[in-house]
Amino acid sequence: MKIELFDTTLRDGTQGEHVTLTVDDKIRIARRLDDFGIDVIEGGWPGSNPKDKEFFERARDIEWKHAQICAFGSTRRAGLAPEDDPNLRALLEAETPTVAIFGKSWTLHARVALGVSLEENLELIASSVAYLKAHGRRVIYDAEHFFDGYQDDPAYALETLRAAAEAGADVLVLCDTNGGTLPSDIYRIVGEVRRQFDVPLGIHTHNDTGCAVANTIMAVAAGARHVQGTINGIGERCGNADLCVVIPNLQLKMGFTCVPEEKLAQLTDLSRFVNEVANLTPIDRAPYVGRSAFAHKGGVHVSAVMKDPRAYEHIPPEKVGNRRRVLVSDLSGKSNIQYKAAELGIELKEGEQARQAVQRIKELEHLGYEFQGAEASFELLLRTIQGEDTRFFTLDRLRVRTEIDEDGGVCNSEATLAIRVQDARELVVAEGNGPVDALSNALRKALRCFYPDLDQVHLSDYKVRVLNSDDGTAAAVRVLVEHRDGERRWHTVGVSTNILEASWQALADGIRYYLLKKRQGELAASAALASAQRT
């Protein structure tokens, strides 16, 4: 039986502490969610801020493979007709096929938070849903604080659902907004609601008691078929239900269909990608997708696992795209790397070449490199191991100088760069908006006469993460850089205890990747021309 997956990483997830996403970040994540097989992607609240409004404007021009993009908002304000309500207007202007609106299920919220009568609250719900349905939208109704409201006044909580259902809501989502309900109560209440409504039920849980995943599973067991959550469980306060745990539990343990089997094997990559884009430190002990989820250390465990992994693993890690790790002697990894290499059109030869790739990647990961969000650096590494020349240029020396005035404002950043390219030595100076921008400008300036097309390449994003904060100013940092050329974007990574060195690594890899792709395109065009001439 199919479960409809509703991802709210881009909306509810961004309400979590330390979570900030640009519009570009949100588009990148949405594309990955779509490719993974998420059914509905909640992009944000278009009536609340310019960033979310821009997201929906850009999303309209993207051809989504599978997912429906969904705008989020509230029921109309008291005292306003639906057609006069700015929030409902913004939902329609987002032009998404699906909208999600929340209304009050708890008498406390209706009377205190909204300051309306219980009867008026029912009218707010019904008229808002009916208005959106009349404009051709699929309406997902989020019954906010439903479980608290049900336990306080079950008859009224059910009346709010009935108001939404009779107005045409396509899904009724029961929300544990405060995250305080326990699994046994979730199961009981969802079952009671299921017996009274033919409309599909959904579940939206928060993790304030550490039960968000368990509550979601119990809701599905009681009849819910629409599941809301976020990747890695990010979200307000203690977070939301973690889809990286919910999805494999439902699909591998309970027999439900959430995503195609081959997509489930991308779950670990998806988890790490979202962490990287959001600049969040991954949780090693995270179930299914964490680095330690299938790690074994010494003694009886390792001996048993080597004989039969089922002895200490509840599923084969490959089912979710993770891998087994033996901490005293890591024996796995080659198959994952070969799979990714094949995706990039790289055929790693069995034997020494494959072993070299595995060893080199493990060495770099140990130093702090993370390739999940830096696909271009990963491809450069594999092609170098394969024997392809990806250098294009080499660094001779660089110097970056930044002047700061008395008030702390940056007056000037200047980079001096010497590189060797095509048997020549280029020495250039360039200014920029900060030291990294100056360095990027200097690199492209030095290469411009050799590769004129570099004029269309621009540095578009730059992120820094401290890897070992206990070391203070001596800590290693990971730099993630995004370049664009007008048609595509690519990401590279650098790691060092010196932030400029890490930045140089990422910047240089970004340019090398562009030049590599340009060379491949030229070779392919030449081969096609030669083939056409022969025929």
XYZ file of N, CA and C in Angstrom, residues 40-161:
366
model
N 5.018 15.224 -2.256
C 4.641 16.631 -2.094
C 5.784 17.348 -1.378
N 6.246 18.453 -1.941
C 7.316 19.241 -1.342
C 6.746 20.591 -0.931
N 6.693 20.828 0.364
C 6.195 22.100 0.875
C 7.327 23.121 0.806
N 7.161 24.125 -0.060
C 8.255 25.051 -0.334
C 8.369 26.213 0.614
N 7.308 26.535 1.353
C 7.365 27.664 2.268
C 6.022 28.358 2.352
N 6.038 29.522 2.979
C 4.830 30.311 3.215
C 4.932 31.567 2.365
N 4.328 31.590 1.168
C 4.535 32.709 0.241
C 4.041 34.051 0.762
N 3.123 34.023 1.724
C 2.620 35.280 2.247
C 3.417 35.842 3.392
N 4.525 35.177 3.774
C 5.226 35.599 4.989
C 6.546 36.299 4.733
N 7.228 36.030 3.598
C 8.541 36.631 3.382
C 8.905 36.589 1.897
N 9.771 37.508 1.455
C 10.159 37.572 0.031
C 10.894 36.335 -0.446
N 11.668 35.698 0.441
C 12.438 34.520 0.041
C 11.522 33.404 -0.446
N 10.472 33.118 0.330
C 9.561 32.054 -0.078
C 8.785 32.430 -1.328
N 8.443 33.704 -1.457
C 7.757 34.155 -2.677
C 8.638 33.914 -3.898
N 9.944 34.222 -3.789
C 10.872 33.995 -4.902
C 11.011 32.513 -5.210
N 11.027 31.689 -4.156
C 11.134 30.248 -4.386
C 10.012 29.761 -5.298
N 8.782 30.160 -5.003
C 7.656 29.695 -5.814
C 7.701 30.265 -7.222
N 8.175 31.484 -7.372
C 8.314 32.056 -8.714
C 9.295 31.240 -9.538
N 10.412 30.836 -8.929
C 11.398 30.051 -9.659
C 10.941 28.612 -9.864
N 10.210 28.079 -8.892
C 9.748 26.688 -8.988
C 8.784 26.504 -10.146
N 8.049 27.565 -10.511
C 7.091 27.460 -11.619
C 7.786 27.151 -12.942
N 9.041 27.538 -13.069
C 9.759 27.352 -14.331
C 10.545 26.046 -14.394
N 10.419 25.235 -13.356
C 11.149 23.966 -13.294
C 10.202 22.823 -13.633
N 10.681 21.900 -14.450
C 9.890 20.718 -14.780
C 10.194 19.629 -13.746
N 9.284 19.453 -12.818
C 9.490 18.485 -11.740
C 9.184 17.079 -12.239
N 10.024 16.130 -11.863
C 9.885 14.768 -12.351
C 8.692 14.042 -11.734
N 8.471 14.259 -10.452
C 7.484 13.453 -9.733
C 6.670 14.282 -8.742
N 7.341 15.137 -7.991
C 6.705 15.809 -6.859
C 5.764 16.928 -7.275
N 4.777 17.181 -6.421
C 3.970 18.384 -6.499
C 4.541 19.398 -5.508
N 4.745 20.624 -5.968
C 5.192 21.687 -5.077
C 3.972 22.246 -4.357
N 4.128 22.506 -3.075
C 3.008 22.900 -2.234
C 3.325 24.199 -1.502
N 2.382 25.144 -1.532
C 2.497 26.379 -0.756
C 1.738 26.205 0.558
N 2.221 26.865 1.594
C 1.679 26.711 2.946
C 1.141 28.031 3.464
N 0.048 27.964 4.205
C -0.486 29.169 4.821
C -1.549 28.818 5.852
N -2.231 29.838 6.344
C -3.248 29.643 7.375
C -4.638 29.831 6.790
N -5.633 29.477 7.585
C -6.996 29.828 7.214
C -7.128 31.356 7.221
N -8.209 31.853 6.661
C -8.385 33.302 6.555
C -8.447 33.949 7.936
N -8.158 35.234 7.943
C -8.261 35.992 9.181
C -9.730 36.276 9.504
N -10.018 36.342 10.789
C -11.370 36.708 11.204
C -11.664 38.127 10.719
N -12.869 38.319 10.229
C -13.268 39.647 9.773
C -13.000 39.910 8.317
N -12.338 38.993 7.638
C -12.054 39.156 6.212
C -12.738 38.050 5.423
N -13.323 38.415 4.298
C -13.850 37.401 3.388
C -12.669 36.675 2.734
N -12.849 35.414 2.331
C -11.731 34.685 1.729
C -11.070 35.422 0.575
N -11.883 36.056 -0.284
C -11.315 36.739 -1.439
C -10.540 38.002 -1.060
N -10.724 38.484 0.149
C -10.009 39.677 0.611
C -8.826 39.353 1.508
N -8.637 38.074 1.794
C -7.583 37.683 2.736
C -6.232 37.631 2.032
N -5.226 38.385 2.498
C -3.927 38.401 1.800
C -3.196 37.068 1.832
N -3.399 36.292 2.879
C -2.731 34.994 2.966
C -3.282 34.034 1.915
N -4.609 33.954 1.790
C -5.192 33.076 0.773
C -4.851 33.554 -0.631
N -4.775 34.871 -0.806
C -4.398 35.416 -2.105
C -2.969 34.994 -2.460
N -2.065 35.066 -1.476
C -0.675 34.676 -1.725
C -0.566 33.198 -2.072
N -1.397 32.359 -1.445
C -1.385 30.928 -1.760
C -1.777 30.695 -3.218
N -2.792 31.408 -3.684
C -3.208 31.251 -5.071
C -2.167 31.808 -6.035
N -1.550 32.928 -5.671
C -0.545 33.546 -6.535
C 0.712 32.693 -6.655
N 0.948 31.806 -5.685
C 2.098 30.895 -5.783
C 1.932 29.905 -6.929
N 0.679 29.684 -7.354
C 0.359 28.832 -8.507
C 0.841 27.399 -8.341
N 0.781 26.884 -7.124
C 1.117 25.482 -6.896
C -0.142 24.635 -7.024
N -0.027 23.406 -7.527
C -1.221 22.563 -7.679
C -1.820 22.142 -6.336
N -0.970 22.124 -5.310
C -1.393 21.710 -3.972
C -1.111 22.827 -2.985
N -2.006 23.033 -2.051
C -1.771 23.985 -0.964
C -2.057 23.283 0.347
N -1.347 23.708 1.393
C -1.588 23.208 2.743
C -1.958 24.396 3.620
N -3.067 24.289 4.310
C -3.442 25.349 5.239
C -3.696 24.741 6.612
N -3.385 25.504 7.637
C -3.621 25.017 8.993
C -4.731 25.819 9.643
N -5.454 25.120 10.507
C -6.510 25.750 11.288
C -6.464 25.231 12.709
N -7.261 25.850 13.575
C -7.219 25.539 15.001
C -8.176 24.400 15.354
N -7.640 23.396 16.052
C -8.445 22.258 16.500
C -8.730 22.298 17.999
N -7.979 23.114 18.704
C -8.022 23.153 20.164
C -8.829 24.384 20.584
N -9.795 24.166 21.451
C -10.611 25.291 21.921
C -9.752 26.387 22.530
N -8.667 26.009 23.199
C -7.764 26.994 23.791
C -7.233 27.949 22.729
N -6.824 27.420 21.591
C -6.256 28.257 20.537
C -7.327 29.098 19.849
N -8.483 28.519 19.632
C -9.549 29.293 18.993
C -9.931 30.499 19.848
N -10.142 30.257 21.131
C -10.607 31.330 22.006
C -9.504 32.309 22.377
N -8.287 31.794 22.647
C -7.215 32.645 23.162
C -6.323 33.171 22.036
N -5.770 32.249 21.219
C -4.829 32.681 20.181
C -5.531 33.495 19.090
N -6.687 32.995 18.590
C -7.408 33.707 17.549
C -8.380 34.736 18.111
N -8.878 34.482 19.312
C -9.849 35.394 19.905
C -11.192 35.363 19.219
N -11.626 34.167 18.770
C -12.918 34.034 18.092
C -13.756 32.996 18.834
N -15.018 32.975 18.522
C -15.893 31.952 19.104
C -15.609 30.613 18.439
N -16.064 29.542 19.074
C -15.847 28.219 18.504
C -16.596 28.067 17.180
N -17.772 28.676 17.078
C -18.536 28.600 15.842
C -17.827 29.362 14.716
N -17.266 30.532 15.045
C -16.574 31.310 14.014
C -15.318 30.590 13.542
N -14.640 29.904 14.446
C -13.445 29.145 14.058
C -13.794 28.078 13.019
N -14.947 27.413 13.198
C -15.377 26.415 12.216
C -15.627 27.069 10.851
N -16.172 28.286 10.869
C -16.434 28.995 9.616
C -15.137 29.417 8.944
N -14.133 29.818 9.727
C -12.837 30.167 9.157
C -12.251 28.979 8.390
N -12.357 27.800 8.994
C -11.818 26.586 8.366
C -12.588 26.262 7.091
N -13.904 26.179 7.205
C -14.729 25.747 6.068
C -14.628 26.711 4.895
N -14.716 28.004 5.149
C -14.703 28.968 4.047
C -13.342 29.025 3.363
N -12.253 28.836 4.127
C -10.915 28.872 3.540
C -10.688 27.670 2.630
N -11.074 26.490 3.119
C -10.918 25.291 2.301
C -11.780 25.390 1.047
N -13.032 25.803 1.209
C -13.940 25.893 0.064
C -13.432 26.891 -0.977
N -12.888 27.999 -0.524
C -12.376 29.022 -1.441
C -11.220 28.482 -2.279
N -10.282 27.793 -1.635
C -9.134 27.227 -2.350
C -9.566 26.107 -3.297
N -10.523 25.295 -2.869
C -11.030 24.238 -3.750
C -11.726 24.840 -4.970
N -12.432 25.932 -4.762
C -13.126 26.569 -5.878
C -12.154 27.103 -6.915
N -10.917 27.316 -6.505
C -9.901 27.796 -7.438
C -9.016 26.643 -7.946
N -9.512 25.424 -7.818
C -8.860 24.282 -8.443
C -7.665 23.709 -7.717
N -7.490 24.045 -6.457
C -6.335 23.539 -5.726
C -6.658 22.233 -4.997
N -5.657 21.365 -4.930
C -5.739 20.234 -4.005
C -5.407 20.783 -2.618
N -6.280 20.549 -1.641
C -6.132 21.166 -0.325
C -5.802 20.110 0.730
N -4.642 20.299 1.345
C -4.242 19.479 2.488
C -4.501 20.315 3.731
N -5.393 19.834 4.577
C -5.761 20.599 5.775
C -4.987 20.073 6.983
N -4.157 20.948 7.561
C -3.387 20.601 8.760
C -4.171 21.021 9.990
N -4.638 20.042 10.751
C -5.377 20.313 11.983
C -4.368 20.553 13.104
N -4.030 21.815 13.299
C -2.980 22.185 14.250
C -3.406 21.844 15.680
N -2.450 21.342 16.476
C -2.689 20.991 17.888
C -3.843 19.999 18.035
N -4.003 19.111 17.024
C -5.186 18.246 17.055
C -5.204 17.331 18.287
N -4.100 16.725 18.616
C -4.126 15.744 19.700
C -4.348 16.398 21.066
N -3.770 17.579 21.274
C -4.060 18.306 22.501
C -5.538 18.695 22.545
N -6.039 19.174 21.383
C -7.438 19.566 21.327
C -8.373 18.395 21.532
N -8.016 17.247 20.965
C -8.870 16.067 21.086
C -8.948 15.583 22.528
N -7.808 15.608 23.201
C -7.811 15.135 24.587
C -8.506 16.123 25.519
N -8.590 17.385 25.107
C -9.268 18.396 25.919
C -10.769 18.422 25.622
N -11.121 18.353 24.339
C -12.533 18.408 23.931
C -12.668 17.635 22.625
N -12.827 16.306 22.698
C -12.833 15.487 21.479
C -13.950 15.852 20.511
N -15.109 16.194 21.025
C -16.229 16.505 20.126
C -15.917 17.720 19.269
N -15.328 18.757 19.877
C -15.033 19.956 19.087
C -13.881 19.714 18.113
N -12.871 18.990 18.534
C -11.756 18.696 17.628
C -12.254 17.975 16.382
N -13.189 17.050 16.572
C -13.762 16.347 15.429
C -14.610 17.279 14.571
N -15.285 18.241 15.183
C -16.074 19.209 14.427
C -15.187 20.024 13.486
N -13.968 20.362 13.941
C -13.064 21.134 13.069
C -12.663 20.305 11.852
N -12.434 19.016 12.063
C -12.124 18.141 10.931
C -13.319 18.029 9.991
